[in-house]
JSON list of C-alpha atoms in Angstrom, two decimals:
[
{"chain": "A", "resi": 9, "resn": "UNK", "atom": "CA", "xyz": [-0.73, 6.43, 15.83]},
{"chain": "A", "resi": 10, "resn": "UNK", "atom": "CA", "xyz": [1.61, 7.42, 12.96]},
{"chain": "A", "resi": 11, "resn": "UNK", "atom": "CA", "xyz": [5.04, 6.00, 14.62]},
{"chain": "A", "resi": 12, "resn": "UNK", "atom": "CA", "xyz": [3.85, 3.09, 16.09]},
{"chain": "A", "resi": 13, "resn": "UNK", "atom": "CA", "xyz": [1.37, 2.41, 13.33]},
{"chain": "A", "resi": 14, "resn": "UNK", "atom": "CA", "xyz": [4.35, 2.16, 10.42]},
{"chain": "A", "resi": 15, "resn": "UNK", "atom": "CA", "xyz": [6.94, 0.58, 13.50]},
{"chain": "A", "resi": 16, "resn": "UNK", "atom": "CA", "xyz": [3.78, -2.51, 12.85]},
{"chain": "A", "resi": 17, "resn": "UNK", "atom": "CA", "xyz": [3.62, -2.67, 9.63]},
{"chain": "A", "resi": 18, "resn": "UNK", "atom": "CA", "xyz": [6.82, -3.11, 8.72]},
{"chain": "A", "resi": 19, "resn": "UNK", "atom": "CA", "xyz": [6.35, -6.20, 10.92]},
{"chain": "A", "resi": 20, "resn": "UNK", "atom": "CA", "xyz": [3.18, -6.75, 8.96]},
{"chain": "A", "resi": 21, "resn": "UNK", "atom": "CA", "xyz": [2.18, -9.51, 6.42]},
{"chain": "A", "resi": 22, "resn": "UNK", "atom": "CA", "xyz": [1.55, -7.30, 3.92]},
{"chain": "A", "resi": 23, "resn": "UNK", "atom": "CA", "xyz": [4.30, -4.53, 3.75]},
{"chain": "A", "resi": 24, "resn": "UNK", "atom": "CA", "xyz": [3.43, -1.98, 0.72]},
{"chain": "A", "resi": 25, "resn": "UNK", "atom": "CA", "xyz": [3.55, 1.72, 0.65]},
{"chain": "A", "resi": 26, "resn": "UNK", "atom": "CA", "xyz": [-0.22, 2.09, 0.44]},
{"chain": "A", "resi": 27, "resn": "UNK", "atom": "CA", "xyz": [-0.47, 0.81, 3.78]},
{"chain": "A", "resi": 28, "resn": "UNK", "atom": "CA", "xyz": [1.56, 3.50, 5.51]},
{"chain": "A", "resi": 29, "resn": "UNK", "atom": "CA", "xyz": [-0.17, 6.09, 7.39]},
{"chain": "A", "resi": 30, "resn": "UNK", "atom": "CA", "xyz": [0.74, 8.90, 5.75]},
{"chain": "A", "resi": 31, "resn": "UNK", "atom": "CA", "xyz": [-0.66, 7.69, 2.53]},
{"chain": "A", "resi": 32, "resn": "UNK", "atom": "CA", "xyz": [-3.66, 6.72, 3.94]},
{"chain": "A", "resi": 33, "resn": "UNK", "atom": "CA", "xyz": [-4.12, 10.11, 5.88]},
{"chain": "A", "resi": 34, "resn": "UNK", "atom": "CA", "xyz": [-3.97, 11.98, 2.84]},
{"chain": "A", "resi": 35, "resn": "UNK", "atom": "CA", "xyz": [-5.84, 9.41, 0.90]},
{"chain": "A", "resi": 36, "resn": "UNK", "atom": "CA", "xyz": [-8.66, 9.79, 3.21]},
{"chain": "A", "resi": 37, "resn": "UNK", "atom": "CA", "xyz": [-8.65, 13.94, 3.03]},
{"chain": "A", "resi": 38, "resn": "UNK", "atom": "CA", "xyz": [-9.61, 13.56, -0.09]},
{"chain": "A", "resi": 39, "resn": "UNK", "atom": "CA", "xyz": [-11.34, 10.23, -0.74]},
{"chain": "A", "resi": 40, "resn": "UNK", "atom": "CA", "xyz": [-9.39, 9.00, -3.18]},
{"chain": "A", "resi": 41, "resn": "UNK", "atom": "CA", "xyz": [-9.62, 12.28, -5.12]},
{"chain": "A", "resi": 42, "resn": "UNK", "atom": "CA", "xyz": [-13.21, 12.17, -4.99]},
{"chain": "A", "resi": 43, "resn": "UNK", "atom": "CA", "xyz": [-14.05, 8.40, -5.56]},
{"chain": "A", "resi": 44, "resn": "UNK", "atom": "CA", "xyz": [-16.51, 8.36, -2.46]},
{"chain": "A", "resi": 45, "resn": "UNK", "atom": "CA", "xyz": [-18.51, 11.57, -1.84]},
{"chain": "A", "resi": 46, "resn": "UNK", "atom": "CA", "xyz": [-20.02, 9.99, 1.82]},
{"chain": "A", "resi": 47, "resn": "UNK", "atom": "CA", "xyz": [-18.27, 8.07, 4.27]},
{"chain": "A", "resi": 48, "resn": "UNK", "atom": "CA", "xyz": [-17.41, 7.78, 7.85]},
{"chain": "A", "resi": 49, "resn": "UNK", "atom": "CA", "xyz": [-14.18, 6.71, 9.10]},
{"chain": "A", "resi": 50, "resn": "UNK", "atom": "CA", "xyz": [-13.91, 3.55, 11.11]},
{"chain": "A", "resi": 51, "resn": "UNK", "atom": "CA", "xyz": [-10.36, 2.40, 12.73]},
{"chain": "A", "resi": 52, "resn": "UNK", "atom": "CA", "xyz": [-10.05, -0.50, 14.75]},
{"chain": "A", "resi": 53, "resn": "UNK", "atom": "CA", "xyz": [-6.65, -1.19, 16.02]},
{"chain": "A", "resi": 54, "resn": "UNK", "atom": "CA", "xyz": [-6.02, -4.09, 18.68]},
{"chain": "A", "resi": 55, "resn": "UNK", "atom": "CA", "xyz": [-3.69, -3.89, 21.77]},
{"chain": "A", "resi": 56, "resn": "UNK", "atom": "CA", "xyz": [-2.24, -6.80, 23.81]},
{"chain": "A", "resi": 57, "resn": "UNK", "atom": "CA", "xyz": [-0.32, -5.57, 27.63]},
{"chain": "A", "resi": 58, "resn": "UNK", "atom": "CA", "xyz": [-0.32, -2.21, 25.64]},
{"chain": "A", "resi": 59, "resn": "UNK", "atom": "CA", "xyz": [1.70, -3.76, 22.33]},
{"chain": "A", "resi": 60, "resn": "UNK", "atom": "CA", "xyz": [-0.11, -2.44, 19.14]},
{"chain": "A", "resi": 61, "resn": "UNK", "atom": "CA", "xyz": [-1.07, -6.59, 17.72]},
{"chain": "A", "resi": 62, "resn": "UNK", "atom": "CA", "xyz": [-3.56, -5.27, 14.93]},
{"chain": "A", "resi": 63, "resn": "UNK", "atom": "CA", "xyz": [-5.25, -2.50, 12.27]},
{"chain": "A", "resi": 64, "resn": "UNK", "atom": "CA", "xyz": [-8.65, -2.82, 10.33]},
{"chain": "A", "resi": 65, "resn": "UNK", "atom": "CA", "xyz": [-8.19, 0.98, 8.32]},
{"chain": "A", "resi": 66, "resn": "UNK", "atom": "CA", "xyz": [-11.73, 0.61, 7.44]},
{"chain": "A", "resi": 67, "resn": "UNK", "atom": "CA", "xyz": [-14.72, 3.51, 6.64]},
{"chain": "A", "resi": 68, "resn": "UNK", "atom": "CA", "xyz": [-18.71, 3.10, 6.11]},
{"chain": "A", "resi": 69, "resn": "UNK", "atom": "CA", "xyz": [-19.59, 3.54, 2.43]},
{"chain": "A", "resi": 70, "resn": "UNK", "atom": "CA", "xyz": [-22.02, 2.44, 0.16]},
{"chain": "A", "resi": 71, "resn": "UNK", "atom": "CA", "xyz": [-20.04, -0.16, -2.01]},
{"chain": "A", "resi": 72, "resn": "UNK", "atom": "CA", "xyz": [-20.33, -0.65, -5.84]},
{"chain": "A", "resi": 73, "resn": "UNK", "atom": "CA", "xyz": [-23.59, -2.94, -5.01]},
{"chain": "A", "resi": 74, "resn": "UNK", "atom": "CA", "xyz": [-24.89, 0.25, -3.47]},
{"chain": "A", "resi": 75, "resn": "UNK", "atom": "CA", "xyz": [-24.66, -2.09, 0.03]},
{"chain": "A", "resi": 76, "resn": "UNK", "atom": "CA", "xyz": [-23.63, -0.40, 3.47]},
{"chain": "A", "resi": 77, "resn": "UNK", "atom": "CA", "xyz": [-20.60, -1.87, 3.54]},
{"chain": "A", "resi": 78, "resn": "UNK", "atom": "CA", "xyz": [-16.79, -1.40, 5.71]},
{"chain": "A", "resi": 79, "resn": "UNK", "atom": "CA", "xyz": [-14.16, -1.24, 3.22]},
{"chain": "A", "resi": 80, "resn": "UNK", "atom": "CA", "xyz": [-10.77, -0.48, 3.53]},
{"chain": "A", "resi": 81, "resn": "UNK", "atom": "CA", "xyz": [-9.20, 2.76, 3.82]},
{"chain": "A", "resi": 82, "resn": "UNK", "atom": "CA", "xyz": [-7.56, 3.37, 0.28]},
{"chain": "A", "resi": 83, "resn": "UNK", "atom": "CA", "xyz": [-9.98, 1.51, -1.82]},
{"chain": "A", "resi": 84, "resn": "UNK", "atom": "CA", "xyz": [-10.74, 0.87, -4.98]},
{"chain": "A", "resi": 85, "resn": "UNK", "atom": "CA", "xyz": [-8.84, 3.04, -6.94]},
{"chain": "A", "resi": 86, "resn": "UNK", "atom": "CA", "xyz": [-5.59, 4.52, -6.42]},
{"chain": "A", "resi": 87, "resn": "UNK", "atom": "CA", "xyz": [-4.08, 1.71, -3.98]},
{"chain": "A", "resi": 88, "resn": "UNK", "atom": "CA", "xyz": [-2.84, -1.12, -5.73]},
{"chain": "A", "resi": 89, "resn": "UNK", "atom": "CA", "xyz": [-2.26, -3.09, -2.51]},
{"chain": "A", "resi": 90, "resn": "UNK", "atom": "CA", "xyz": [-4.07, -2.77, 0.39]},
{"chain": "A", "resi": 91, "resn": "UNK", "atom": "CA", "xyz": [-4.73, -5.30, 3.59]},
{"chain": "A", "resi": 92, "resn": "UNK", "atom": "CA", "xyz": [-5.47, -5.71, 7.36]},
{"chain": "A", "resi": 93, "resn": "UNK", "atom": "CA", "xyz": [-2.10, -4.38, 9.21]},
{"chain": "A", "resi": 94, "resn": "UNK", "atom": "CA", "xyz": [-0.68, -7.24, 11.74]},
{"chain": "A", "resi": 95, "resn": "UNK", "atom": "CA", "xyz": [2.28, -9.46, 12.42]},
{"chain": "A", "resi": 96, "resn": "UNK", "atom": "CA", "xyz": [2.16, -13.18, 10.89]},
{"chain": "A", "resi": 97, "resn": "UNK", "atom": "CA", "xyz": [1.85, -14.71, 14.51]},
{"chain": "A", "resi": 98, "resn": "UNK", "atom": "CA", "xyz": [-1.03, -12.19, 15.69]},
{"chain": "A", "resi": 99, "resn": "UNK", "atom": "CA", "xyz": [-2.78, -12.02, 12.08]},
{"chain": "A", "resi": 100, "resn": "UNK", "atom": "CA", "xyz": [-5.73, -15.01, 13.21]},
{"chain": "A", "resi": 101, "resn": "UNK", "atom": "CA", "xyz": [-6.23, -13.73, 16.60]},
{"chain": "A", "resi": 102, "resn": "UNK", "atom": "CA", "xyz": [-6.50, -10.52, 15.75]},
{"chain": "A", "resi": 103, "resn": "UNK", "atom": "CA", "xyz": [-9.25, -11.57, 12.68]},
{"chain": "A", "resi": 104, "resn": "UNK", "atom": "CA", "xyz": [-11.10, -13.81, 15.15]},
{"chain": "A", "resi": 105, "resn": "UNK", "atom": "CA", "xyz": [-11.68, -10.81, 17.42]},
{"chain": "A", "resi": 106, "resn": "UNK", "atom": "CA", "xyz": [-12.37, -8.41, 14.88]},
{"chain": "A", "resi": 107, "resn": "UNK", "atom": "CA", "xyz": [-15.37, -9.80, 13.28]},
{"chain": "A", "resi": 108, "resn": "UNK", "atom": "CA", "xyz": [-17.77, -10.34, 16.57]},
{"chain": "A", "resi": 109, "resn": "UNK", "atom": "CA", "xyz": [-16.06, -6.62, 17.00]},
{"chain": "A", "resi": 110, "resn": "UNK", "atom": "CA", "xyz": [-17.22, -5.49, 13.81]},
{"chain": "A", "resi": 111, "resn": "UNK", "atom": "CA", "xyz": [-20.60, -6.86, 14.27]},
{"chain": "A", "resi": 112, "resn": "UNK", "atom": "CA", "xyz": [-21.08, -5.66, 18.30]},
{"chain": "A", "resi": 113, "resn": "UNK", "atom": "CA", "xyz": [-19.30, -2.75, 18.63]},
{"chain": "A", "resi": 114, "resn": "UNK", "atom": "CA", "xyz": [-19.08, -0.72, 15.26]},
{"chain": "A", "resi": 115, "resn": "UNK", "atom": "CA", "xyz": [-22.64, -0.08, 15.22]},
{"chain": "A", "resi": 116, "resn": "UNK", "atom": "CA", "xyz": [-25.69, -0.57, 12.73]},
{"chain": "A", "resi": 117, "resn": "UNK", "atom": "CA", "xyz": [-25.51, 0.62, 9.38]},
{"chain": "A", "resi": 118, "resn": "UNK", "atom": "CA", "xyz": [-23.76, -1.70, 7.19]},
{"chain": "A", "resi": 119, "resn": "UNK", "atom": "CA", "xyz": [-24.01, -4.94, 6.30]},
{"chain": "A", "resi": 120, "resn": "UNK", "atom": "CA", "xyz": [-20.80, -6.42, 3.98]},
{"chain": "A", "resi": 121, "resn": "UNK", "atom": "CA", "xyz": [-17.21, -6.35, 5.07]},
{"chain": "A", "resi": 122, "resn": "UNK", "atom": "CA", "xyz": [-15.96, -5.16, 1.41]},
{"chain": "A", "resi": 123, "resn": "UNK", "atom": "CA", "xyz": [-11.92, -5.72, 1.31]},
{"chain": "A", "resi": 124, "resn": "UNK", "atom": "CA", "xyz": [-10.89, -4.69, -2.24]},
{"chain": "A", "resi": 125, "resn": "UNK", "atom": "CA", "xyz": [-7.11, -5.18, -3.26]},
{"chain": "A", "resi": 126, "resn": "UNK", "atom": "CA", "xyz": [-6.03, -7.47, -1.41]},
{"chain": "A", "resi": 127, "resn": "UNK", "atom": "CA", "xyz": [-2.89, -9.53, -2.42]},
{"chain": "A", "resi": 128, "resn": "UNK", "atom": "CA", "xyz": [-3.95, -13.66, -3.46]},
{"chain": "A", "resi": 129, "resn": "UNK", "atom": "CA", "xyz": [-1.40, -14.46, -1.68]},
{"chain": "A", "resi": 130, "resn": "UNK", "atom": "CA", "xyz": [-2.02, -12.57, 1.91]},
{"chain": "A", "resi": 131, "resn": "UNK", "atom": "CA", "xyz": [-2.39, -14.93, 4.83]},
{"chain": "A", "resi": 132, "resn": "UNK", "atom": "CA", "xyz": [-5.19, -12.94, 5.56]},
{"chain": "A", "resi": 133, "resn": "UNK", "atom": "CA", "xyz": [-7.36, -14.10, 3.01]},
{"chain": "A", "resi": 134, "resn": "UNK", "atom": "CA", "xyz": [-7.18, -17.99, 5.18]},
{"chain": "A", "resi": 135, "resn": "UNK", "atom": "CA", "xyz": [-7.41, -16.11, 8.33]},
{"chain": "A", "resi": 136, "resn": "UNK", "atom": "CA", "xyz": [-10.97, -14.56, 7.36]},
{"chain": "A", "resi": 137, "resn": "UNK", "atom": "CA", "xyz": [-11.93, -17.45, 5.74]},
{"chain": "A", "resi": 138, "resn": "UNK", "atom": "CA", "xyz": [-11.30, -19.67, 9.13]},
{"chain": "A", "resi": 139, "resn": "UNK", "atom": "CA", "xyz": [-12.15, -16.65, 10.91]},
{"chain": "A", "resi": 140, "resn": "UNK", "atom": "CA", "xyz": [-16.08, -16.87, 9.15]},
{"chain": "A", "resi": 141, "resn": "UNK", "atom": "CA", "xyz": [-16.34, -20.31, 9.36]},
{"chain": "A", "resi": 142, "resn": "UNK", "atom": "CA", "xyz": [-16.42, -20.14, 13.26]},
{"chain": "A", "resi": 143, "resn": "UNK", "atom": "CA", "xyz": [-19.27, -17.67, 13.11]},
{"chain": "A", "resi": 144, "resn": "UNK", "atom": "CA", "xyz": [-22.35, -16.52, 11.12]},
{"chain": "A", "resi": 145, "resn": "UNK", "atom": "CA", "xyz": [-20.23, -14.76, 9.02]},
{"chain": "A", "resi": 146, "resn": "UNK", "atom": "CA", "xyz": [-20.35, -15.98, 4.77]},
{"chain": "A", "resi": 147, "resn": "UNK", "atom": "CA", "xyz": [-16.92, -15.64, 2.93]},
{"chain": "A", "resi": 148, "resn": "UNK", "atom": "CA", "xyz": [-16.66, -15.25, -0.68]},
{"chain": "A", "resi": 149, "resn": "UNK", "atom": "CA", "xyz": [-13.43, -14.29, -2.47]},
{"chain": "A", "resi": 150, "resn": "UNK", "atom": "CA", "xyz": [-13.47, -12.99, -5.73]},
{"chain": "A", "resi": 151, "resn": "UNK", "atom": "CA", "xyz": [-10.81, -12.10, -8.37]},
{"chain": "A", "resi": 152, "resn": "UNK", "atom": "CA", "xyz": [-10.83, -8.44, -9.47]},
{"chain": "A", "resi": 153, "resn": "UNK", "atom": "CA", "xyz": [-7.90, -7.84, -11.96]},
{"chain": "A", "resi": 154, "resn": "UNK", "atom": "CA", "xyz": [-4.66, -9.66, -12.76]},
{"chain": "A", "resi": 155, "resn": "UNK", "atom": "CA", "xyz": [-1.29, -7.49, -11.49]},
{"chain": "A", "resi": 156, "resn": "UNK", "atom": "CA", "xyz": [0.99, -9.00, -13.42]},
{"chain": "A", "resi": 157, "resn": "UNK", "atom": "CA", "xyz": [4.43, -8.50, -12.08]},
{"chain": "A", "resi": 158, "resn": "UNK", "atom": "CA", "xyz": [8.44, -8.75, -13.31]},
{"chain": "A", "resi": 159, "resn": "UNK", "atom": "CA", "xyz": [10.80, -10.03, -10.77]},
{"chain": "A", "resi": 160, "resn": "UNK", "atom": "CA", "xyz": [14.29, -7.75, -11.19]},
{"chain": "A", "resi": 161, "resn": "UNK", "atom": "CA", "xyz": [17.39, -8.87, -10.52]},
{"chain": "A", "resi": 162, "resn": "UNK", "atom": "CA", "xyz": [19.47, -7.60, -8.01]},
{"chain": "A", "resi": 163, "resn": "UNK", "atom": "CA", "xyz": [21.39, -4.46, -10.01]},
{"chain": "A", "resi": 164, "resn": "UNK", "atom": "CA", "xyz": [21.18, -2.12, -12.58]},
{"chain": "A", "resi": 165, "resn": "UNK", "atom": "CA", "xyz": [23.55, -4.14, -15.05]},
{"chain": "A", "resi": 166, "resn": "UNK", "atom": "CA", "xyz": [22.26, -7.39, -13.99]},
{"chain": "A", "resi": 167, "resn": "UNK", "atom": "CA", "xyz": [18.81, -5.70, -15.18]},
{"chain": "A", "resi": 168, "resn": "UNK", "atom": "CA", "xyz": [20.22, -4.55, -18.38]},
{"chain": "A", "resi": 169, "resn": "UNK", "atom": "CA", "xyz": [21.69, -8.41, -19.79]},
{"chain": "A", "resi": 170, "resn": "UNK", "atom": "CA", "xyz": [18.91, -9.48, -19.43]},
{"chain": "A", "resi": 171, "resn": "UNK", "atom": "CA", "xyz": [16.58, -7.61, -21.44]},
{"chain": "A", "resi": 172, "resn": "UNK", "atom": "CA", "xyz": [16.75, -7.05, -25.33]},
{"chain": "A", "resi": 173, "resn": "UNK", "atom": "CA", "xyz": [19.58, -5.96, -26.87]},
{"chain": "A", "resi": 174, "resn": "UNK", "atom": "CA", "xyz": [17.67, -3.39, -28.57]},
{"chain": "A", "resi": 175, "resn": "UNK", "atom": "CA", "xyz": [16.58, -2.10, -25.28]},
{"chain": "A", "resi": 176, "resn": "UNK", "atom": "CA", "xyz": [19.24, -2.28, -23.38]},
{"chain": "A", "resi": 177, "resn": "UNK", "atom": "CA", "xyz": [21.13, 0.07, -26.47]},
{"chain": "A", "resi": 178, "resn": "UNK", "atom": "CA", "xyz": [18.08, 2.60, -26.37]},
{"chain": "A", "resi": 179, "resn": "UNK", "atom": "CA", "xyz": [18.23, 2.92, -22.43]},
{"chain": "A", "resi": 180, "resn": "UNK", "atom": "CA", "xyz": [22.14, 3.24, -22.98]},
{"chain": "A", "resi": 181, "resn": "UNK", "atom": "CA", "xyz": [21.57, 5.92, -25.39]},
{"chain": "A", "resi": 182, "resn": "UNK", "atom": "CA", "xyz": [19.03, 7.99, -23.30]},
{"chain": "A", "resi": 183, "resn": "UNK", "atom": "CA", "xyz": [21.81, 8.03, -20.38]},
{"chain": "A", "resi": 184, "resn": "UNK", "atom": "CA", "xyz": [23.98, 9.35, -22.62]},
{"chain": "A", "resi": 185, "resn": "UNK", "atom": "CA", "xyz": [21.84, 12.00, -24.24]},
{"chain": "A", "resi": 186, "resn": "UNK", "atom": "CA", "xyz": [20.82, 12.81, -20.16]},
{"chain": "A", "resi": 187, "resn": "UNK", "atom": "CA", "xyz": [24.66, 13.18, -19.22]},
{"chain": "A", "resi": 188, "resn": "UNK", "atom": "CA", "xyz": [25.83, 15.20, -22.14]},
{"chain": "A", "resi": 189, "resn": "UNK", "atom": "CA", "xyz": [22.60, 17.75, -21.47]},
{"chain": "A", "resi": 190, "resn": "UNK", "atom": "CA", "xyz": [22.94, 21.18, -21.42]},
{"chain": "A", "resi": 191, "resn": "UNK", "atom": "CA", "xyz": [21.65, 21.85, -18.03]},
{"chain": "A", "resi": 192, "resn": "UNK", "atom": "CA", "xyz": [24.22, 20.11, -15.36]},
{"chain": "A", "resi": 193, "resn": "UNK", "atom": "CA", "xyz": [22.62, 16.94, -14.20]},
{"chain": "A", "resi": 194, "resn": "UNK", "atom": "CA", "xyz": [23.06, 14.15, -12.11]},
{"chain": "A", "resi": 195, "resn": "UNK", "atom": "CA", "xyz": [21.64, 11.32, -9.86]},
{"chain": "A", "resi": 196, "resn": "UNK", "atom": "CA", "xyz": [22.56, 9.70, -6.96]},
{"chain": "A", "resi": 197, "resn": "UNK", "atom": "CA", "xyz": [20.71, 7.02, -4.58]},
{"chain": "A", "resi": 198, "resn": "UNK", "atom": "CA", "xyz": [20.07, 7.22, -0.65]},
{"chain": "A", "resi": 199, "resn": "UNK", "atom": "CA", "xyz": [20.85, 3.86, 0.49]},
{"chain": "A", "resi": 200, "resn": "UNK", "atom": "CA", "xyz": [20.84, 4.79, 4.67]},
{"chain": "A", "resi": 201, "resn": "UNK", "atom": "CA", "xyz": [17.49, 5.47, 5.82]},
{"chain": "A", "resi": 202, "resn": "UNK", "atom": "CA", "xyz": [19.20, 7.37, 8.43]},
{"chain": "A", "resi": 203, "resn": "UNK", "atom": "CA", "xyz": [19.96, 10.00, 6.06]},
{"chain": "A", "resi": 204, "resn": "UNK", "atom": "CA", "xyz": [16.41, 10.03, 4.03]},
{"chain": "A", "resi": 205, "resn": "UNK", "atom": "CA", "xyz": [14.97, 13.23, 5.70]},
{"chain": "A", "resi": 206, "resn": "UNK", "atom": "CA", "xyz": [18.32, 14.81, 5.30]},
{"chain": "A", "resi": 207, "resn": "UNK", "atom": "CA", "xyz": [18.84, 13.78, 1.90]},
{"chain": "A", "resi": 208, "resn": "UNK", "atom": "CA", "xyz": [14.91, 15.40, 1.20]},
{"chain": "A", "resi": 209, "resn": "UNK", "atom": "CA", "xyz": [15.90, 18.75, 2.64]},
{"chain": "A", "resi": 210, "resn": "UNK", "atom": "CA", "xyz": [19.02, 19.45, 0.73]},
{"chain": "A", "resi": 211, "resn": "UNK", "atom": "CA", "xyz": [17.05, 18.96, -2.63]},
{"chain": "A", "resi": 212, "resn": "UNK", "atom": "CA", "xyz": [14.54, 20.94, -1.44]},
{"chain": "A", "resi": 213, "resn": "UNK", "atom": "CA", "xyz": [16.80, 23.51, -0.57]},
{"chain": "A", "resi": 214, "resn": "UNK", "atom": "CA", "xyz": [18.46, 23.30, -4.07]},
{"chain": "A", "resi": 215, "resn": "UNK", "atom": "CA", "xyz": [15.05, 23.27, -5.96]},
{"chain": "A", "resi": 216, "resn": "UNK", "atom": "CA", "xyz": [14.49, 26.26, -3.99]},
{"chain": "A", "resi": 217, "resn": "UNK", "atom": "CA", "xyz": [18.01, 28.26, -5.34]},
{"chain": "A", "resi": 218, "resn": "UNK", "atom": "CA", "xyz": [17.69, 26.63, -8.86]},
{"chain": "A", "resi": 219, "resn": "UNK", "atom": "CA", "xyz": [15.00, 24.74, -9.87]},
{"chain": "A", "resi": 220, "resn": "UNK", "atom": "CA", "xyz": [16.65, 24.55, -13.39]},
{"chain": "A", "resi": 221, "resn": "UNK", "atom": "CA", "xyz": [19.84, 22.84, -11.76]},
{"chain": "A", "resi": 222, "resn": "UNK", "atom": "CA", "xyz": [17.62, 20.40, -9.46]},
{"chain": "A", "resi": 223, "resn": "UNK", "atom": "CA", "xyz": [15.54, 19.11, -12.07]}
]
């Protein structure tokens, strides 16, 4: 699923790194370094005339109730962001399917649908909420940390008028100091994702003939 998996969520509501599946992958070989000792894997994705419309990355764990619940794959720690993977205009059909899913087809053994990290303002908050209301299900939301967050600007110099003077001189100063090192250093930014891969490789390569120099 890895190509058409990321192809989706970059269509998705929710578009954050932790959702990608090669953080998750590696996430899940080790449980979050550790954070859940037992669970079983459980990944519902949703198809319509063979178009991927939907992901639930969940797995069976007990939850910090000690409840059989599904959670998401990534939680708690770790992930800052995490969410159901699906397109605006396929987000509530794919939610109204997945519950009586969830509840017919997954099997016995749990009994919450646990979905930590979720953004306030996902859509798919509303679409589990409307989702529950047309069956059995309860919905509860609950707040479980601020994230504060800084909106930047849209350049580095942009960035640096308008913070304090003070900071901006001491950021100027460590440039300096980094430029006028004694080892040869130097930075540079990959702006075509075309090249990425390529990009990888040659400072791979060069970490490989002098890590001194590529550091």
């Amino acid at each position: 699923l890895e190509s058409s998996w990321n192809l989706l969520l970059d269509e998705s509501v929710t578009h954050v790194p932790f959702l990608r599946y090669e953080y998750l992958k590696a996430w899940w070989q080790t449980r979050g370094g550790g954070e859940w000792e037992k669970a079983e894997l459980r990944l519902i994705v949703a198809r319509e005339a063979g178009r991927l419309t939907g992901i639930a990355p969940l797995f069976l764990a007990k939850n910090r109730q000690e409840k059989p619940a599904l959670l998401l794959v990534g939680s708690i720690e770790v992930s800052d962001y995490l969410d159901l993977i699906a397109r605006e205009e396929d987000l509530q059909p794919f939610v109204d399917g997945l519950l009586p899913f969830l509840a017919q087809t997954v099997g016995a053994g749990w009994q919450v649908l646990d979905l930590y990290n979720l953004l306030d303002s996902s859509p798919t908050l509303e679409a589990l909420e409307k989702a529950a209301q047309k069956t059995w299900w309860s919905f509860t939301r609950e707040t479980l940390q601020h994230s504060p967050f800084i909106p930047l600007p849209g350049d580095w110099e942009q960035y640096l008028e308008r913070i304090d003077k003070k900071q901006r001189h001491e950021i100027r100063r460590k440039m300096r100091r980094f430029e006028a090192a004694e080892v040869p250093t130097g930075w540079y930014l990959t702006t075509d994702p075309a090249r990425l891969d390529e990009d990888i490789d040659a400072f791979l390569g060069l970490m490989a003939q002098d890590p001194e120099k590529a550091a």
